[in-house]
GROMACS .gro file of C-alpha atoms in nm:
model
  216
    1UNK     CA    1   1.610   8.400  -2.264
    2UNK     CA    2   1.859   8.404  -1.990
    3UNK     CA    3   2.182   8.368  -2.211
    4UNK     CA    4   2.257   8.003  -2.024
    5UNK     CA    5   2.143   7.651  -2.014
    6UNK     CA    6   2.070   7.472  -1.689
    7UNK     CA    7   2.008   7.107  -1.597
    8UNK     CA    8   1.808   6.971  -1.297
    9UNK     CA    9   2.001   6.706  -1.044
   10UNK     CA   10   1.914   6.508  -0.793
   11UNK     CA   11   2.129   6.485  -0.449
   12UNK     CA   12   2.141   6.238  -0.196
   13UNK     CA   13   2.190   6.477   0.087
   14UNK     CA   14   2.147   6.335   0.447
   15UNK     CA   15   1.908   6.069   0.343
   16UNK     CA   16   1.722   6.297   0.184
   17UNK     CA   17   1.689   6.384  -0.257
   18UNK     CA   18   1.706   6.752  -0.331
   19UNK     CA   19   1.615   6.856  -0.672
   20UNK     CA   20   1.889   7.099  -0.768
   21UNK     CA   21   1.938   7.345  -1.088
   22UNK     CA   22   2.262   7.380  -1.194
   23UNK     CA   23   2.440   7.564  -1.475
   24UNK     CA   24   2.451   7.274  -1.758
   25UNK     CA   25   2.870   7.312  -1.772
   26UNK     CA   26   3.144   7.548  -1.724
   27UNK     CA   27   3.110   7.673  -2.083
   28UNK     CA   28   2.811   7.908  -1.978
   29UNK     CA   29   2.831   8.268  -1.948
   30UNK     CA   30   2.594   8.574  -1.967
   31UNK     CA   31   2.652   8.867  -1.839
   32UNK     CA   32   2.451   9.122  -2.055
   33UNK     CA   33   2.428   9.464  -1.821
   34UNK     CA   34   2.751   9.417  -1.678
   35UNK     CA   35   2.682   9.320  -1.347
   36UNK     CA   36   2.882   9.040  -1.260
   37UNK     CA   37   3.197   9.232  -1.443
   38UNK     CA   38   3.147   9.498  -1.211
   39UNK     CA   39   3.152   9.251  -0.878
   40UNK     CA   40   3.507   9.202  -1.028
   41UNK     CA   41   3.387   8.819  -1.193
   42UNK     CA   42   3.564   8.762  -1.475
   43UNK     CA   43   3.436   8.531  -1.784
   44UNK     CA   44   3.646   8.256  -1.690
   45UNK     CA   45   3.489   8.241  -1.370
   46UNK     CA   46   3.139   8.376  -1.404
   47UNK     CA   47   3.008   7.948  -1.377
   48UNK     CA   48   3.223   7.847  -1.111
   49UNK     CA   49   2.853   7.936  -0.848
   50UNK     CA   50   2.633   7.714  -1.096
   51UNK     CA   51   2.815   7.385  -1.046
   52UNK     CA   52   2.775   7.119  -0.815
   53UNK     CA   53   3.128   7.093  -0.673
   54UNK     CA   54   3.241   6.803  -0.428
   55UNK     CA   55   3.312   7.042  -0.156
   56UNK     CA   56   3.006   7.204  -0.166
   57UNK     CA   57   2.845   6.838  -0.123
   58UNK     CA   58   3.075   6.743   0.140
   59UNK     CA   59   2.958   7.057   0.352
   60UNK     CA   60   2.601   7.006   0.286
   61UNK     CA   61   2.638   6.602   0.396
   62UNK     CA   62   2.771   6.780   0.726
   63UNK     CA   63   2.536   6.989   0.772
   64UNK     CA   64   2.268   6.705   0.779
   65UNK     CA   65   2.359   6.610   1.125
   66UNK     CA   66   2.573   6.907   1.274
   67UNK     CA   67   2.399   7.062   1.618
   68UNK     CA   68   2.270   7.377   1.462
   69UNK     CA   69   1.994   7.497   1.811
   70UNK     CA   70   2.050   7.816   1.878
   71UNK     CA   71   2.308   7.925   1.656
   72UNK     CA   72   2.289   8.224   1.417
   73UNK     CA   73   2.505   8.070   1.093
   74UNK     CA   74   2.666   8.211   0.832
   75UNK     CA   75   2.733   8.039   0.470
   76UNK     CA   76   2.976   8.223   0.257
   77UNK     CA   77   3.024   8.153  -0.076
   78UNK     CA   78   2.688   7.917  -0.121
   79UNK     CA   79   2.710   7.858  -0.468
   80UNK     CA   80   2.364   7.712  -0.542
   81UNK     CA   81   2.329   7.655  -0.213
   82UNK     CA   82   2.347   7.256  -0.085
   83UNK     CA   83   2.418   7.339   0.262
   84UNK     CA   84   2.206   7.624   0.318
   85UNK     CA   85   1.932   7.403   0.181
   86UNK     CA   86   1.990   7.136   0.404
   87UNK     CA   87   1.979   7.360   0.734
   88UNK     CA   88   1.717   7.564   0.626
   89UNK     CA   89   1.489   7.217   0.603
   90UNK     CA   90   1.633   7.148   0.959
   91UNK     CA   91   1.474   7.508   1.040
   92UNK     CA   92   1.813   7.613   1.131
   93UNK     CA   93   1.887   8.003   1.159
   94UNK     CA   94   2.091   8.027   0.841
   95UNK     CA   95   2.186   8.310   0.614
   96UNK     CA   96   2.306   8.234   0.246
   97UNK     CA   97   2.563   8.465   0.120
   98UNK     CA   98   2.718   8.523  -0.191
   99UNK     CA   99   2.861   8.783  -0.425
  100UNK     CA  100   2.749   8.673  -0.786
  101UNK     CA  101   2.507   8.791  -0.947
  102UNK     CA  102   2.268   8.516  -1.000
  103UNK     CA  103   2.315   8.297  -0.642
  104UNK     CA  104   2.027   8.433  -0.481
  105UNK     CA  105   1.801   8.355  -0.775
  106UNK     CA  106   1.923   7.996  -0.817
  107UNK     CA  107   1.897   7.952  -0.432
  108UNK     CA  108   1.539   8.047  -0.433
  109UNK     CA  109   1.434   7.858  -0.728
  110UNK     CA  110   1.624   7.535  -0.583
  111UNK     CA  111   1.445   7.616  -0.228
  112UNK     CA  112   1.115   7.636  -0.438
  113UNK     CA  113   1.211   7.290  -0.625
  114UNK     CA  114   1.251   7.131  -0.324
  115UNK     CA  115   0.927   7.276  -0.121
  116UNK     CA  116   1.093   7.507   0.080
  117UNK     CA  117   1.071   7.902   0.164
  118UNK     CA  118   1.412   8.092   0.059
  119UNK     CA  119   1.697   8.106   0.295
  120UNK     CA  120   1.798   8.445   0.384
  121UNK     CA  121   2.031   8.598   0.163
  122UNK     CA  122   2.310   8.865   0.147
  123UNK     CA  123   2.540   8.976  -0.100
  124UNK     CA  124   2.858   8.968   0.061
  125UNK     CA  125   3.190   9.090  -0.046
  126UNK     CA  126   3.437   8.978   0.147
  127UNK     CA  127   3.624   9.295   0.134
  128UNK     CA  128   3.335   9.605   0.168
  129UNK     CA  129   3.261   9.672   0.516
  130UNK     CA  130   2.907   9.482   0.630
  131UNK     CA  131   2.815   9.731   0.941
  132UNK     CA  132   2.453   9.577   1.025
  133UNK     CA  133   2.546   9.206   0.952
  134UNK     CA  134   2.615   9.113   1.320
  135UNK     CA  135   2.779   8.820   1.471
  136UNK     CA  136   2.711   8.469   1.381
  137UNK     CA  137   2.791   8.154   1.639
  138UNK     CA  138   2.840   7.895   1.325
  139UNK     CA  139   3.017   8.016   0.966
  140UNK     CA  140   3.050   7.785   0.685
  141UNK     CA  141   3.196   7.751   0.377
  142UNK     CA  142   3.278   7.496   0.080
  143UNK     CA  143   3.606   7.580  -0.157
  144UNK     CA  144   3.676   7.943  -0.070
  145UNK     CA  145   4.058   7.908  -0.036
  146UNK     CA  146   4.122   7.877  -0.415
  147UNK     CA  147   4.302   8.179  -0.479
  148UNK     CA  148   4.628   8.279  -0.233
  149UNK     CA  149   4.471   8.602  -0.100
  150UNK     CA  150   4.148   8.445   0.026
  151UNK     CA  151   4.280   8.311   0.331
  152UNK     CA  152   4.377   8.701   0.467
  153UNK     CA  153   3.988   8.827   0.311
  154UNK     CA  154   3.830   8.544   0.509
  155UNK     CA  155   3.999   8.590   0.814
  156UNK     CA  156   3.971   8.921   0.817
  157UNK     CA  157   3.575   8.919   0.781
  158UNK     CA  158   3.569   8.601   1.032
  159UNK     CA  159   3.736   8.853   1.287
  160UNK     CA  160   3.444   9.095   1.259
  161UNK     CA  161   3.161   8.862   1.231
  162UNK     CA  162   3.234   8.550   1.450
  163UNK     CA  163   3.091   8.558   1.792
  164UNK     CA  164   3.361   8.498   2.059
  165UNK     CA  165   3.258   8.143   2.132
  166UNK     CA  166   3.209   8.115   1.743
  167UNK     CA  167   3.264   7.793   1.527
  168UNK     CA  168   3.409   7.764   1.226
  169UNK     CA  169   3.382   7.474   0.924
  170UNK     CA  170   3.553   7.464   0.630
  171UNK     CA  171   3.512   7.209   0.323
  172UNK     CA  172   3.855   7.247   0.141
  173UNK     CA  173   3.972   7.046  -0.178
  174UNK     CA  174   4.368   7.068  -0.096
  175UNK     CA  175   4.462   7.350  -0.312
  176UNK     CA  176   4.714   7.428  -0.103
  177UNK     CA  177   4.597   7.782   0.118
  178UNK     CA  178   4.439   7.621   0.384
  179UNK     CA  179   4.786   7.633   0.607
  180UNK     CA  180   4.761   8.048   0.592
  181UNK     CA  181   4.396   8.002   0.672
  182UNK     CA  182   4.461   7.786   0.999
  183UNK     CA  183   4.768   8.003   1.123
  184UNK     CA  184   4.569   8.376   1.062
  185UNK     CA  185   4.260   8.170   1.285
  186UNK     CA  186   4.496   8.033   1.527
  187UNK     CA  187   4.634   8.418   1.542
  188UNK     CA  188   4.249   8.494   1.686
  189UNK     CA  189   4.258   8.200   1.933
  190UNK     CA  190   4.071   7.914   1.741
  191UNK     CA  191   4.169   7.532   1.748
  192UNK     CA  192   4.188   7.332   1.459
  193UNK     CA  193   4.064   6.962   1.400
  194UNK     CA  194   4.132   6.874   1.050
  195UNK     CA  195   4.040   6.559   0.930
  196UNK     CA  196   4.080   6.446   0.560
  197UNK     CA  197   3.829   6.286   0.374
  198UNK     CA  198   3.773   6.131   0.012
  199UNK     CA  199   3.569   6.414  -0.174
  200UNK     CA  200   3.477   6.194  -0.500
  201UNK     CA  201   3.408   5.822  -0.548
  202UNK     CA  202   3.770   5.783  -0.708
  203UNK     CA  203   3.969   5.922  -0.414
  204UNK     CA  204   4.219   5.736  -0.205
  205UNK     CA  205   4.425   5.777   0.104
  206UNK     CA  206   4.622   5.993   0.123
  207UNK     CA  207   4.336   6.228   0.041
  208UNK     CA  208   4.371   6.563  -0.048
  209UNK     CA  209   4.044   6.698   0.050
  210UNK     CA  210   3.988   6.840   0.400
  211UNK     CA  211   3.720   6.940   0.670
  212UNK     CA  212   3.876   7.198   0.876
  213UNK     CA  213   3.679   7.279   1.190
  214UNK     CA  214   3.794   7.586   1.378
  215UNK     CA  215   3.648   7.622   1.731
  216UNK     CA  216   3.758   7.888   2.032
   0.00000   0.00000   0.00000
């Protein structure tokens, strides 16, 4: 037995269902060898990858009709996956990345669910160096800013992994660190377009939530 429950979902993603397993709530937690403790994820947030977040569903809707030809992309922190999902059924060139413990094996199984080979996947700490991960022309990314720091980690790995031409979108909830993130990207010569958007059924204007696209 795994040590957690999970429940299966359907999503409406781009006119399309995907079948999706998901931790069953935010009370689950296993972590029996340690590993996730020693990626530096504590208890309280070892669930926070299983859920279906609005964010992550806002990014993924995107991603249904975003011009992906050509581009290398990048998804960081892909949770389960939605958006990596959705361009890997558009045969984008797409690479899942995530440092828990468990993403890659809840992105495969949901690929599998929904009749599609696995993304390609790295683990990806946003702080270790990453010396053969390249250059990507698209990076994505739903909720990363929750924590004050994130905004310098991001930017930081954006700088050594975003092409010069390279574009940038970010799903954000309004927690309040996107302004660091747009100023440390404006610092490497991106433009911003933000444009806030209702992220669940009982949202109103003035919304909180926000898609932040950074081109240069």
């Amino acid at each position: 037995m795994p040590g957690y429950s999970t429940r299966l979902l359907t999503l409406r993603l781009g006119g399309l269902d995907y079948r999706i397993r998901a931790l069953s709530d935010r009370q689950q937690f296993a972590d029996p060898s340690g590993r996730a403790e020693r990626a530096g994820i504590s208890s309280a947030n070892w669930c926070l990858f299983g859920q279906v977040w609005p964010s992550g569903r806002v990014l993924a809707q995107a991603m249904s009709g975003f011009e992906v030809d050509g581009k290398r992309i990048l998804e960081l922190g892909c949770g389960l996956g939605l958006a990596s999902l959705v361009l890997n059924r558009r045969k984008a060139d797409i690479t899942a990345s995530d440092h828990h413990p468990l993403a890659e094996e809840f992105l495969t199984y949901n690929a599998a669910l929904n009749g599609l080979p696995p993304p390609a996947y790295l683990d990806l700490a946003w702080t270790l160096p990453q010396p053969d991960l390249g250059r990507f022309d698209l990076i994505i990314a739903s909720d990363v800013l929750y924590e004050r720091g994130h905004a310098e980690q991001l930017a930081a790995l954006l700088h050594l992994h975003a092409r010069p031409e390279a574009e940038v979108l970010i799903t954000d909830p309004g927690r309040g660190n996107s302004g660091a993130f747009t100023t440390a990207l404006k610092r490497q010569g991106y433009a911003v377009d933000e444009v806030r958007s209702a992220f669940d059924d009982g949202d109103v204007p003035p919304y909180r939530g926000r898609l932040l696209s950074y081109r240069r």
